[in-house]
JSON list of C-alpha atoms in Angstrom, two decimals:
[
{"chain": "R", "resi": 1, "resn": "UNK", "atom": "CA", "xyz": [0.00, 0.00, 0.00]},
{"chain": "R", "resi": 2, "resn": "UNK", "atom": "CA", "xyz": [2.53, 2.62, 0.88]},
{"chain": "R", "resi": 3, "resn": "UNK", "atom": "CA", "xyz": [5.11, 1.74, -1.99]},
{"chain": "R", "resi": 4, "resn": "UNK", "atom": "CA", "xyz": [1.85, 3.19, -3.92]},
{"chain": "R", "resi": 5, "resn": "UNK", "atom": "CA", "xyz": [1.08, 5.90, -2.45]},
{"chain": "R", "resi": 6, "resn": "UNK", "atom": "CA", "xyz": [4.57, 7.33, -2.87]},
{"chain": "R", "resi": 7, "resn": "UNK", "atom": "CA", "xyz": [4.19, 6.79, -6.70]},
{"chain": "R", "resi": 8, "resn": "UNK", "atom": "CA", "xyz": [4.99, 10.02, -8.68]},
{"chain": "R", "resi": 9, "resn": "UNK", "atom": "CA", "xyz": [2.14, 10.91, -11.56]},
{"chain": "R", "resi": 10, "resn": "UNK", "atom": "CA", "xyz": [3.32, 14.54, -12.46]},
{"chain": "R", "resi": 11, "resn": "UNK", "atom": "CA", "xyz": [6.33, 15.21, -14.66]},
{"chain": "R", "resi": 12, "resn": "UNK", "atom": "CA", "xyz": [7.77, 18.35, -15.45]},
{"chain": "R", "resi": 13, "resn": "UNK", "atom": "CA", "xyz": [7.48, 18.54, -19.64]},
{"chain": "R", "resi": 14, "resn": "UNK", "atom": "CA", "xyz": [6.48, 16.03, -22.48]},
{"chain": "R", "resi": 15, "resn": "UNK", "atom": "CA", "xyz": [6.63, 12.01, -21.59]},
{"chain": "R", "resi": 16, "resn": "UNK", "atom": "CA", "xyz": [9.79, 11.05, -23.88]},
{"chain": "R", "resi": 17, "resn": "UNK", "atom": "CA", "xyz": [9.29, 8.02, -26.24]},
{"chain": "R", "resi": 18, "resn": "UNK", "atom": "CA", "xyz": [12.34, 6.43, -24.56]},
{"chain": "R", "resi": 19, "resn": "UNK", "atom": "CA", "xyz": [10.73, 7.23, -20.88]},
{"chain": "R", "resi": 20, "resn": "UNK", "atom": "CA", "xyz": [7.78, 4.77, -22.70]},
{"chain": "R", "resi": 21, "resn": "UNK", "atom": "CA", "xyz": [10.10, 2.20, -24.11]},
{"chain": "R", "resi": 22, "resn": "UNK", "atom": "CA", "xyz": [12.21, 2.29, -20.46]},
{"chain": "R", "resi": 23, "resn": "UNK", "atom": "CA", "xyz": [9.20, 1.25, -19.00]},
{"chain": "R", "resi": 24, "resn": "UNK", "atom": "CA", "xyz": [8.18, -1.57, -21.31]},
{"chain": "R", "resi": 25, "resn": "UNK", "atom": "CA", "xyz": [11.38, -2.81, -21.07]},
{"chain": "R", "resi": 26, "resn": "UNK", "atom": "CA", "xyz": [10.77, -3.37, -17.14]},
{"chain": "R", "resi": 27, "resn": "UNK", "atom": "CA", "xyz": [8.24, -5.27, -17.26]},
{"chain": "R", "resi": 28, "resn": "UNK", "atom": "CA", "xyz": [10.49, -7.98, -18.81]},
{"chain": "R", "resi": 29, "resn": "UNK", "atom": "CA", "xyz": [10.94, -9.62, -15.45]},
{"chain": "R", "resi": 30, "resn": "UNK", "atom": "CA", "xyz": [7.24, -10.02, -14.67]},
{"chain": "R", "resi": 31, "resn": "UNK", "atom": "CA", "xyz": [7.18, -13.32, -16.57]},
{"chain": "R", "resi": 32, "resn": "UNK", "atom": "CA", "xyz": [2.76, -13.47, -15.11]},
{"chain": "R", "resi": 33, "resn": "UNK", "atom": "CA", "xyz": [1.83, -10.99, -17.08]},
{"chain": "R", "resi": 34, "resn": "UNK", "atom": "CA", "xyz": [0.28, -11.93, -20.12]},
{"chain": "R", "resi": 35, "resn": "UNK", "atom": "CA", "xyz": [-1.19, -8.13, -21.71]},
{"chain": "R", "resi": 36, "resn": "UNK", "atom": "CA", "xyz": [-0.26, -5.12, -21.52]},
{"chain": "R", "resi": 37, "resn": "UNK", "atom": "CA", "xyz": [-2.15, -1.85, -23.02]},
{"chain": "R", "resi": 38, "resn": "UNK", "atom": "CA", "xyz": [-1.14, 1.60, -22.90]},
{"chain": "R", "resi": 39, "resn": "UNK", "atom": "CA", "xyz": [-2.92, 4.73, -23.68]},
{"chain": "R", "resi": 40, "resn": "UNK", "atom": "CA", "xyz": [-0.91, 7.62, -25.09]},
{"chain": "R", "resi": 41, "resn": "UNK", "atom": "CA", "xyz": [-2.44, 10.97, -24.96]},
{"chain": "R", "resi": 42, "resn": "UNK", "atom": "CA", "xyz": [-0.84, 13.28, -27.68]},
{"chain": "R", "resi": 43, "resn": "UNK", "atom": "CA", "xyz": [-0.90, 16.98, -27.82]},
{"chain": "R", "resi": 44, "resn": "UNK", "atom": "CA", "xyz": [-2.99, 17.97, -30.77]},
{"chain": "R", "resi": 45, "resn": "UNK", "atom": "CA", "xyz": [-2.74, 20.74, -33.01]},
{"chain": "R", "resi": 46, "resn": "UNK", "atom": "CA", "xyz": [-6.71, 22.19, -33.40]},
{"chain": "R", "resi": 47, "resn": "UNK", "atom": "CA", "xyz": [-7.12, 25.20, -35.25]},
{"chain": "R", "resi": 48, "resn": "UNK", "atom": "CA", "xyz": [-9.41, 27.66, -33.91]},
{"chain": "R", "resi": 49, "resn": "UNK", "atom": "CA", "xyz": [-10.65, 30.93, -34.91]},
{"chain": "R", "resi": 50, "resn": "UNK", "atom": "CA", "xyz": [-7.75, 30.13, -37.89]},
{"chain": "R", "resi": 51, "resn": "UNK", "atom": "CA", "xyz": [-4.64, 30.08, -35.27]},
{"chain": "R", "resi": 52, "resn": "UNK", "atom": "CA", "xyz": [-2.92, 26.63, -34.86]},
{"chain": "R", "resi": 53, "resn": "UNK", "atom": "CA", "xyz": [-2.60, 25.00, -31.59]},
{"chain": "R", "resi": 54, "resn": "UNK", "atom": "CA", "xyz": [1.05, 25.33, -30.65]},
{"chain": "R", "resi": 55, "resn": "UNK", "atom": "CA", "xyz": [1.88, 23.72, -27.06]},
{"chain": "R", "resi": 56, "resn": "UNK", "atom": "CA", "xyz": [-1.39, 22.84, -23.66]},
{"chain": "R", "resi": 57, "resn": "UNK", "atom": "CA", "xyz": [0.59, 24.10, -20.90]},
{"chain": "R", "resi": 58, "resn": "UNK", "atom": "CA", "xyz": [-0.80, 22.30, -17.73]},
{"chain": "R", "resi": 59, "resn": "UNK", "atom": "CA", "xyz": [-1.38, 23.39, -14.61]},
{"chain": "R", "resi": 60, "resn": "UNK", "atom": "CA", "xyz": [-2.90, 21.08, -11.74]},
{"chain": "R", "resi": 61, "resn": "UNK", "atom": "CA", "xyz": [-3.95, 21.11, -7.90]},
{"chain": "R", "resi": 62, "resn": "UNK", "atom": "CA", "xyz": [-1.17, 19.04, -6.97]},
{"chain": "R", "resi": 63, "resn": "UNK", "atom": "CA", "xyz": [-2.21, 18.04, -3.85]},
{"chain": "R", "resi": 64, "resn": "UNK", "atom": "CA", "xyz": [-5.45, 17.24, -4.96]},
{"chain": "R", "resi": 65, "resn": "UNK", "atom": "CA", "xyz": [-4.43, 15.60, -7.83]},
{"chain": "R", "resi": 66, "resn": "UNK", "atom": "CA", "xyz": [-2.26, 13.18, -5.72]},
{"chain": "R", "resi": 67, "resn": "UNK", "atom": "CA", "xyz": [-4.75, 11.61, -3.71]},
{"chain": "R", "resi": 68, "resn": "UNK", "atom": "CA", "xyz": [-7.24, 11.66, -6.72]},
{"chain": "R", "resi": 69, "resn": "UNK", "atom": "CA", "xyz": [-4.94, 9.59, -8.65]},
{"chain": "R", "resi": 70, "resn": "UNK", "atom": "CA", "xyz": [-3.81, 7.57, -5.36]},
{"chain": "R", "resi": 71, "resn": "UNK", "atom": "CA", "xyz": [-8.05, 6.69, -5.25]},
{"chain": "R", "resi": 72, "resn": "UNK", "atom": "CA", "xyz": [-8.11, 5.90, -9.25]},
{"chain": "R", "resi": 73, "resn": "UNK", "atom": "CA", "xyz": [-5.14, 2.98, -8.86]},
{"chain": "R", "resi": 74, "resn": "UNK", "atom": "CA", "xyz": [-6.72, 1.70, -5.52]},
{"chain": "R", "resi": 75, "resn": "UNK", "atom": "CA", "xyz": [-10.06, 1.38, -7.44]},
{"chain": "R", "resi": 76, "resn": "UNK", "atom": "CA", "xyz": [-8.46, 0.12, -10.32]},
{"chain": "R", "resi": 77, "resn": "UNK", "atom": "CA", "xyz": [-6.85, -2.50, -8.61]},
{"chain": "R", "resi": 78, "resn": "UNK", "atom": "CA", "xyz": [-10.10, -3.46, -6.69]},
{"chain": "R", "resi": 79, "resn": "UNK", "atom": "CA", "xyz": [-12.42, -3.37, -9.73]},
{"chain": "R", "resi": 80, "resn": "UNK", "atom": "CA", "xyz": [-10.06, -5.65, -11.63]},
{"chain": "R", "resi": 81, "resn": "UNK", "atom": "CA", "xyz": [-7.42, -8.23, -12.23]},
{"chain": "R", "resi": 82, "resn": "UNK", "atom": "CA", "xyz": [-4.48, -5.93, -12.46]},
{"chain": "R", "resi": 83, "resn": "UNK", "atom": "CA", "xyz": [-0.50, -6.85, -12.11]},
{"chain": "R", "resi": 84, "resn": "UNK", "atom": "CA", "xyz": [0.50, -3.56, -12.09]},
{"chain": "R", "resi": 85, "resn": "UNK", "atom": "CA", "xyz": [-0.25, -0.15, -13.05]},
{"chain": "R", "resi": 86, "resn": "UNK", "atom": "CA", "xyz": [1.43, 3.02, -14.26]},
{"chain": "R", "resi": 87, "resn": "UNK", "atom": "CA", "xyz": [0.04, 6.77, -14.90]},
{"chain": "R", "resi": 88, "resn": "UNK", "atom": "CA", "xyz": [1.75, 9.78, -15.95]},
{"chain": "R", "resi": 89, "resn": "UNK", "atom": "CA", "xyz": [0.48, 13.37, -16.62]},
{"chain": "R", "resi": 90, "resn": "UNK", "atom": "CA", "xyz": [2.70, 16.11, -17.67]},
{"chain": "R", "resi": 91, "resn": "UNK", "atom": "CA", "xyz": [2.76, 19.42, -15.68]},
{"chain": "R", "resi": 92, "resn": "UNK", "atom": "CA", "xyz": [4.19, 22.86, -17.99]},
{"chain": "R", "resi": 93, "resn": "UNK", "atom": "CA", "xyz": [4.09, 23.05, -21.41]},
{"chain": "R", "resi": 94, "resn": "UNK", "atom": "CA", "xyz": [3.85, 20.35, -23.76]},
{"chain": "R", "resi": 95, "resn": "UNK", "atom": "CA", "xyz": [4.43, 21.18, -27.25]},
{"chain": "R", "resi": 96, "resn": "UNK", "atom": "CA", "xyz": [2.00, 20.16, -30.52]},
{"chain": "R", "resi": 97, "resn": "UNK", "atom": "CA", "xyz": [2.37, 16.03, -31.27]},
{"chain": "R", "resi": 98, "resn": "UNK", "atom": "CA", "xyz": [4.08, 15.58, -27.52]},
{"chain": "R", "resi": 99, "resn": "UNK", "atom": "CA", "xyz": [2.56, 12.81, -25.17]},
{"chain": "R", "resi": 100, "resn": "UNK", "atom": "CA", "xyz": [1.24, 14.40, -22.11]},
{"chain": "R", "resi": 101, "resn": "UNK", "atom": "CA", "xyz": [-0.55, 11.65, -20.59]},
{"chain": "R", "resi": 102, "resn": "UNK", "atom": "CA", "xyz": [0.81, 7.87, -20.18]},
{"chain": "R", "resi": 103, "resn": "UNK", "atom": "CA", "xyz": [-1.52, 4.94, -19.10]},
{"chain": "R", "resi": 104, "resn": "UNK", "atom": "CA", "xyz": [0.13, 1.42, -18.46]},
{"chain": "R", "resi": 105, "resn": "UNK", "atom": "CA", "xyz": [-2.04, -1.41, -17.35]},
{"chain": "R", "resi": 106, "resn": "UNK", "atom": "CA", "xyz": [-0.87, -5.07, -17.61]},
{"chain": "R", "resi": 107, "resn": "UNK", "atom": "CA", "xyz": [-2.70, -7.97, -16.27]},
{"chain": "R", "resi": 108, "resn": "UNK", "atom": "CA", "xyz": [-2.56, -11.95, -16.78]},
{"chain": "R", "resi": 109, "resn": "UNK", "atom": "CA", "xyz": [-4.88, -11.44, -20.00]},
{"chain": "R", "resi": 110, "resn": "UNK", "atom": "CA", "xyz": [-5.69, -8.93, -22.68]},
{"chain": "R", "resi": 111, "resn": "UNK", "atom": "CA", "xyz": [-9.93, -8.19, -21.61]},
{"chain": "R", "resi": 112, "resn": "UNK", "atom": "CA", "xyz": [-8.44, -6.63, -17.95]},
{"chain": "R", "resi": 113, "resn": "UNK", "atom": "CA", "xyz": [-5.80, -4.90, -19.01]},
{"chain": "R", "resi": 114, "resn": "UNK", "atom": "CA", "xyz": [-7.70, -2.79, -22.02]},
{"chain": "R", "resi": 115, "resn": "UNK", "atom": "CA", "xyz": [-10.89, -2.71, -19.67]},
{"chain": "R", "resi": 116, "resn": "UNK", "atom": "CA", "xyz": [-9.11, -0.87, -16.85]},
{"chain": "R", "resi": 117, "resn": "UNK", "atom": "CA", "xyz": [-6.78, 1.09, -19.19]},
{"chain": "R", "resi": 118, "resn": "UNK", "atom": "CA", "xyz": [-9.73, 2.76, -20.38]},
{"chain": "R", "resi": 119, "resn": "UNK", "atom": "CA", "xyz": [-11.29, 3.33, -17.15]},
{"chain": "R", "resi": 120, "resn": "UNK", "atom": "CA", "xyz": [-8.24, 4.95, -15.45]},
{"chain": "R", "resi": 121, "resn": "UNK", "atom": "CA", "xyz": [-7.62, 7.24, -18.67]},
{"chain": "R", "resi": 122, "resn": "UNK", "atom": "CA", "xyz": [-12.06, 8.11, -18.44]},
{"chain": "R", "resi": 123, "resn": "UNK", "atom": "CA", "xyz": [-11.91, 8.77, -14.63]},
{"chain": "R", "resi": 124, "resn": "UNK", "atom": "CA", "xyz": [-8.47, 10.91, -14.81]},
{"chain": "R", "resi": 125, "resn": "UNK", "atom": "CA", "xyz": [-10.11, 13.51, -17.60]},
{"chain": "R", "resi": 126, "resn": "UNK", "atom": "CA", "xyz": [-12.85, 13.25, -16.07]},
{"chain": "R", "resi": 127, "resn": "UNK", "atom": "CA", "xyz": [-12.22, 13.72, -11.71]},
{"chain": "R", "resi": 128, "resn": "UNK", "atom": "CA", "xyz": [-8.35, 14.70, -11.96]},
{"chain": "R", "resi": 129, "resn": "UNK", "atom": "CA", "xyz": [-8.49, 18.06, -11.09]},
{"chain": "R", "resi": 130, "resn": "UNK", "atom": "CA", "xyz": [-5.80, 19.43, -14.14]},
{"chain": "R", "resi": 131, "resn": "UNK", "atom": "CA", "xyz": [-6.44, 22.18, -16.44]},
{"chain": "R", "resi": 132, "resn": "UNK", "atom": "CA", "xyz": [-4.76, 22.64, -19.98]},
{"chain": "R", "resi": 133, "resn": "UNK", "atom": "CA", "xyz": [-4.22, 25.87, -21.45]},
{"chain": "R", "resi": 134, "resn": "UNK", "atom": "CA", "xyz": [-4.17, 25.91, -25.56]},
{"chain": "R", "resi": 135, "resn": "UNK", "atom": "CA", "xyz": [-1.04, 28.11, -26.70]},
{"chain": "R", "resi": 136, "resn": "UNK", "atom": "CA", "xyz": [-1.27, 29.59, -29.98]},
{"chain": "R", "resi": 137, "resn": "UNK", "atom": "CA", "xyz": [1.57, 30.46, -32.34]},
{"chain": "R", "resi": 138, "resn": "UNK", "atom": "CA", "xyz": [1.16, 34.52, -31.17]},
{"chain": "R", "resi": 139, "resn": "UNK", "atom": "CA", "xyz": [1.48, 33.17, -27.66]},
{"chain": "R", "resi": 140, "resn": "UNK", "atom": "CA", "xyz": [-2.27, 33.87, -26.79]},
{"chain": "R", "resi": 141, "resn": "UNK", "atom": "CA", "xyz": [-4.24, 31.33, -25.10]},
{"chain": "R", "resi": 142, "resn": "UNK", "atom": "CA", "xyz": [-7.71, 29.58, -24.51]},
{"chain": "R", "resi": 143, "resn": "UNK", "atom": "CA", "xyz": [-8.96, 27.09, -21.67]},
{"chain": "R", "resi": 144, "resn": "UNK", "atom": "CA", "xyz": [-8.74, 23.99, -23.64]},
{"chain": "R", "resi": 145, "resn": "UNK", "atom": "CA", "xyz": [-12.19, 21.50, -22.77]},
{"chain": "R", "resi": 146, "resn": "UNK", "atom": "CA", "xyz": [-12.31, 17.99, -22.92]},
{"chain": "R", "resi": 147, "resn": "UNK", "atom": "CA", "xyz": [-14.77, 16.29, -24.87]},
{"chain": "R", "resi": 148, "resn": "UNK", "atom": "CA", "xyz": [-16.85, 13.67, -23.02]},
{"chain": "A", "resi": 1, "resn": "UNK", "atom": "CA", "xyz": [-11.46, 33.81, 11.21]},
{"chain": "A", "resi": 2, "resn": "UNK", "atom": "CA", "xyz": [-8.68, 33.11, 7.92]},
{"chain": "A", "resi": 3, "resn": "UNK", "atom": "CA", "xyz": [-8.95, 31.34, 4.94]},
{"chain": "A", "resi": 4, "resn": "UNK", "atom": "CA", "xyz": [-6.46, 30.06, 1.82]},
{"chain": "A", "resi": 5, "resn": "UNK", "atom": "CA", "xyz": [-8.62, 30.72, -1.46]},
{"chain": "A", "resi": 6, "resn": "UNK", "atom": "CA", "xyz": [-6.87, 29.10, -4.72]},
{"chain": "A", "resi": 7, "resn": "UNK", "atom": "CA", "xyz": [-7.85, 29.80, -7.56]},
{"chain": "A", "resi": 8, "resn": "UNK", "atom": "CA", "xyz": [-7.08, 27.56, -10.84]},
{"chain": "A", "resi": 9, "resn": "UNK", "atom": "CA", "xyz": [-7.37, 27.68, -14.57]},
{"chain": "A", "resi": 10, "resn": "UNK", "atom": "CA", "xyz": [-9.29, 30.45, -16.11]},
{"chain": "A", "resi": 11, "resn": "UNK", "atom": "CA", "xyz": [-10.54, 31.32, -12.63]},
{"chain": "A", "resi": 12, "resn": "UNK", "atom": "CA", "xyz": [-7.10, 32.79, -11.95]},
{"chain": "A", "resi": 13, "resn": "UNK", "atom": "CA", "xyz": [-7.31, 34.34, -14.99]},
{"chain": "A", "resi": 14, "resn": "UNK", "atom": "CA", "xyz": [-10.54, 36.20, -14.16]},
{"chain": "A", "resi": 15, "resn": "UNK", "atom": "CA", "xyz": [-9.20, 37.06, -10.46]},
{"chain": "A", "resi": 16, "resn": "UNK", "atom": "CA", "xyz": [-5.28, 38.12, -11.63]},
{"chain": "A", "resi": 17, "resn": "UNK", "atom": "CA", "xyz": [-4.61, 35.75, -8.73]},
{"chain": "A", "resi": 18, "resn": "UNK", "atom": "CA", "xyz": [-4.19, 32.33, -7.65]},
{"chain": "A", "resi": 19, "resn": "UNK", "atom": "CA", "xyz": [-3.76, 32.43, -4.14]},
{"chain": "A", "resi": 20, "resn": "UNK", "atom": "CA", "xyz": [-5.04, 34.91, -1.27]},
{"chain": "A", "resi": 21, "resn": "UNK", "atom": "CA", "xyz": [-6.42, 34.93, 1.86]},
{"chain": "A", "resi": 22, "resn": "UNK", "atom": "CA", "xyz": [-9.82, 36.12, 3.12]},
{"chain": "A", "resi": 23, "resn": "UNK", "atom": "CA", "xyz": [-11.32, 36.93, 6.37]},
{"chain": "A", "resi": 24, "resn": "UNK", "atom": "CA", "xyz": [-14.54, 36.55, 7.98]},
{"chain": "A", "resi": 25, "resn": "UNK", "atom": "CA", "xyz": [-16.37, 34.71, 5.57]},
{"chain": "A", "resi": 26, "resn": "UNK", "atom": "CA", "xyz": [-19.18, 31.87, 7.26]},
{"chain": "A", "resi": 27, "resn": "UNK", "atom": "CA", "xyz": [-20.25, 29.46, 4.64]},
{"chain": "A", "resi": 28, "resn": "UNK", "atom": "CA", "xyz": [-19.45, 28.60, 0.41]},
{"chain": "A", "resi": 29, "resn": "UNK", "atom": "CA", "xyz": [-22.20, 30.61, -1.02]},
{"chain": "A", "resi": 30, "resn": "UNK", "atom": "CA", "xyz": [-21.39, 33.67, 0.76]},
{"chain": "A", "resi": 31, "resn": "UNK", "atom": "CA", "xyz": [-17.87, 33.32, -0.36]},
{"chain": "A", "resi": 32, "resn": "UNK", "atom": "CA", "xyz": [-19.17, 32.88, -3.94]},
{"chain": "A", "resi": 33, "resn": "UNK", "atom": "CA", "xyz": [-21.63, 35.94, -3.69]},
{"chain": "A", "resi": 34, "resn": "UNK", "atom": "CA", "xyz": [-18.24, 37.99, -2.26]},
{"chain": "A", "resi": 35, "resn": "UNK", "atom": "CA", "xyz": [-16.32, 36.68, -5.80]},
{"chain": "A", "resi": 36, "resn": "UNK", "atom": "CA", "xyz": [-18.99, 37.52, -7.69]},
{"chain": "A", "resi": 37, "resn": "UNK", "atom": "CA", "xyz": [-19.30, 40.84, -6.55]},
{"chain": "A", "resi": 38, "resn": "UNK", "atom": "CA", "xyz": [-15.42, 41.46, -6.89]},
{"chain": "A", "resi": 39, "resn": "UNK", "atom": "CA", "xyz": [-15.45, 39.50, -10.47]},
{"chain": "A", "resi": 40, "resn": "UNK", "atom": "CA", "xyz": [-18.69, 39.78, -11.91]},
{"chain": "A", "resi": 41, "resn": "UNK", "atom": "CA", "xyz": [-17.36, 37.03, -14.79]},
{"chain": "A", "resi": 42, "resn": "UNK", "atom": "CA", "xyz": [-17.58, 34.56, -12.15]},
{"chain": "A", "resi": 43, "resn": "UNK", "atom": "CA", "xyz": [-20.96, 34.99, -12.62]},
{"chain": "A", "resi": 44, "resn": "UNK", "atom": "CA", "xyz": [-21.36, 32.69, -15.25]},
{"chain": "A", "resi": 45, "resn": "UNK", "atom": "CA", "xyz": [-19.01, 30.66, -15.22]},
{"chain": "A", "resi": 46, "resn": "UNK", "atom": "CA", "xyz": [-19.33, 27.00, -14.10]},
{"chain": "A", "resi": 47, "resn": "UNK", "atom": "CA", "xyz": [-16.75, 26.20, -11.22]},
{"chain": "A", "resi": 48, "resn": "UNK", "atom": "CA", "xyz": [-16.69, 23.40, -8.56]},
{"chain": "A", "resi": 49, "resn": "UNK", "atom": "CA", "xyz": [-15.50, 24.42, -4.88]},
{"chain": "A", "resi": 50, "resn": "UNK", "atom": "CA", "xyz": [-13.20, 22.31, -2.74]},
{"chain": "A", "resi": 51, "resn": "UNK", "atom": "CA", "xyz": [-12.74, 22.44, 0.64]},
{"chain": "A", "resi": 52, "resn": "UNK", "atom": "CA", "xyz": [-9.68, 21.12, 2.44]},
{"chain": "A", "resi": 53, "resn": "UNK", "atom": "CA", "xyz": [-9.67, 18.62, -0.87]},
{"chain": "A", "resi": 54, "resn": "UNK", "atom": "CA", "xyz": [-13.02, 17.72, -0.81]},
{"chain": "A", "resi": 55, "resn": "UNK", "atom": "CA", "xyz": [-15.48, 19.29, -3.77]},
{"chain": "A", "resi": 56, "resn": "UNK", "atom": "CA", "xyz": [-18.35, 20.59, -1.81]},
{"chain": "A", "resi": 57, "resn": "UNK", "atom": "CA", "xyz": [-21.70, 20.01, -3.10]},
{"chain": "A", "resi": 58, "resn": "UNK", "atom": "CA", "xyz": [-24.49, 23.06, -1.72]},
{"chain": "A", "resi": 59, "resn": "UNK", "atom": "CA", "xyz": [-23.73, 25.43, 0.62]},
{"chain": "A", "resi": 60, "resn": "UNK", "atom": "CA", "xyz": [-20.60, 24.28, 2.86]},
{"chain": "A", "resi": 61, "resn": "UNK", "atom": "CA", "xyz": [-19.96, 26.00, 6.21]},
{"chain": "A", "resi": 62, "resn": "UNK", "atom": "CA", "xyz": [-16.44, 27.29, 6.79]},
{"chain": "A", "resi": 63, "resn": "UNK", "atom": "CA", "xyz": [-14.16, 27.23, 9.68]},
{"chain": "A", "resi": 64, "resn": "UNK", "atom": "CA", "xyz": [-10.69, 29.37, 10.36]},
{"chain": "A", "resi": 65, "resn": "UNK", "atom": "CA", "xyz": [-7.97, 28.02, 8.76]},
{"chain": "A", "resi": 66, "resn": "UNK", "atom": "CA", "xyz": [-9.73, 25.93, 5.89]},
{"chain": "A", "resi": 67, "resn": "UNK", "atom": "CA", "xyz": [-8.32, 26.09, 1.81]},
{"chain": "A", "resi": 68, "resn": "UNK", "atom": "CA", "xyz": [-10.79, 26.64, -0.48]},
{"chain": "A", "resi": 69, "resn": "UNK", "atom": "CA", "xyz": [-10.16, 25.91, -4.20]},
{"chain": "A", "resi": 70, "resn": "UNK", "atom": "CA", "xyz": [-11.96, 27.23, -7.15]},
{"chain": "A", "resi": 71, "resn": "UNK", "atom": "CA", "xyz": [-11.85, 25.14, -9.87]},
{"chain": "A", "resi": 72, "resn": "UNK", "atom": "CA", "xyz": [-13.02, 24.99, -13.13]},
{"chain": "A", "resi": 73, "resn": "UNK", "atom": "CA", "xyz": [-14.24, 22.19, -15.48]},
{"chain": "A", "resi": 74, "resn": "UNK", "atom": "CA", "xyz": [-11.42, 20.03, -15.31]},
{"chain": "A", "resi": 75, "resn": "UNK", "atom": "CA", "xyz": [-9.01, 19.34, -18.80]},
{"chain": "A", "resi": 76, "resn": "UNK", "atom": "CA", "xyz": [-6.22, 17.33, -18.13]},
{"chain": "A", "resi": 77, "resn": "UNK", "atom": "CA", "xyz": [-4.95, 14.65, -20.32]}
]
């Protein structure tokens, strides 16, 4: 229980493509796991009003956040057959075709893992409390909004 | 009687702040009214209220001391 809690979600930037590979790779050694499935959420480049969506810069109520994520994984791992579980949500700005968010479920087969995947990535848009901030290419700004 | 207000997202936009404290104020909804009166935006904008972490639904009494966040819809991810 407490080597979750301490679990870090936030990082500072983009989630690299090697920070995503890194982690695949450790799961190597967890020879019961039979699925994995990972959601990668990619900065996207809308165009609004005719200005292009440059970078979401992301701000969050950290504490907040935590313990919201801390309740996500402990209902994740109560809802389903889970091995293990991995989030990650980017704080600052995160530039156009960037990940900023990083789901990692892996179970003993394939119908947990996607199942809960989708579930975590559903309840963090929709309870974490995290807002993203659109950047345009003049440096002005809206409030992005997710869609359902 | 002192209490953190912290303001996020376009809500700190609207105030020019994200974190001050208030005085004196009993209960959620007069705290809104008091917002609303300094930024009449707030008015119609849609935000959630937390209270030491919690997301308050109705009128919520507070106590010296407490954080109160103004959030919002949320759009992470």
């Amino acid at each position: 229980m407490s080597e979750k809690k301490i679990k870090k979600v936030f990082i500072e930037g983009a989630i690299s493509p090697s920070c995503i590979a890194d982690s695949i790779a450790k799961h190597s050694t967890k020879k019961d796991i039979g699925a994995h499935s990972i959601f990668l959420g990619q900065v996207r480049n809308d165009v609004i009003n005719d200005k292009e969506v440059k970078a979401i810069e992301y701000t969050a109520y950290n504490e907040m956040a935590e313990e919201k994520f801390h309740e996500i994984r402990e209902t994740a791992f109560e809802k389903y057959s889970l091995t293990c579980m991995h989030i990650y949500h980017s704080l600052g700005r995160v530039n156009s075709g960037e990940i900023s968010l990083f789901v990692f479920t892996s179970s003993k087969h394939r119908k947990d893992a996607m199942e809960v995947c989708s579930y975590i990535v559903n309840r963090i848009k929709e309870e974490a409390p995290v807002w993203g901030k659109e950047i345009f290419e003049d440096e002005s700004y809206i409030w992005k909004q997710n869609t359902p | 009687m002192k209490m953190k207000i912290l303001a996020f997202g376009i809500i700190a936009d609207i105030t020019g702040k994200s974190e001050w404290t208030i005085e004196n104020i009993q209960h959620t909804d007069e705290l809104k009214k008091h917002l609303e009166n300094l930024f009449p935006r707030l008015k119609n904008m849609k935000y959630a209220i937390a209270v030491n972490l919690l997301i308050t639904n109705g009128n919520f009494e507070l106590t010296d001391g407490t954080t109160v966040a103004l959030m919002p819809p949320f759009s992470g991810g």
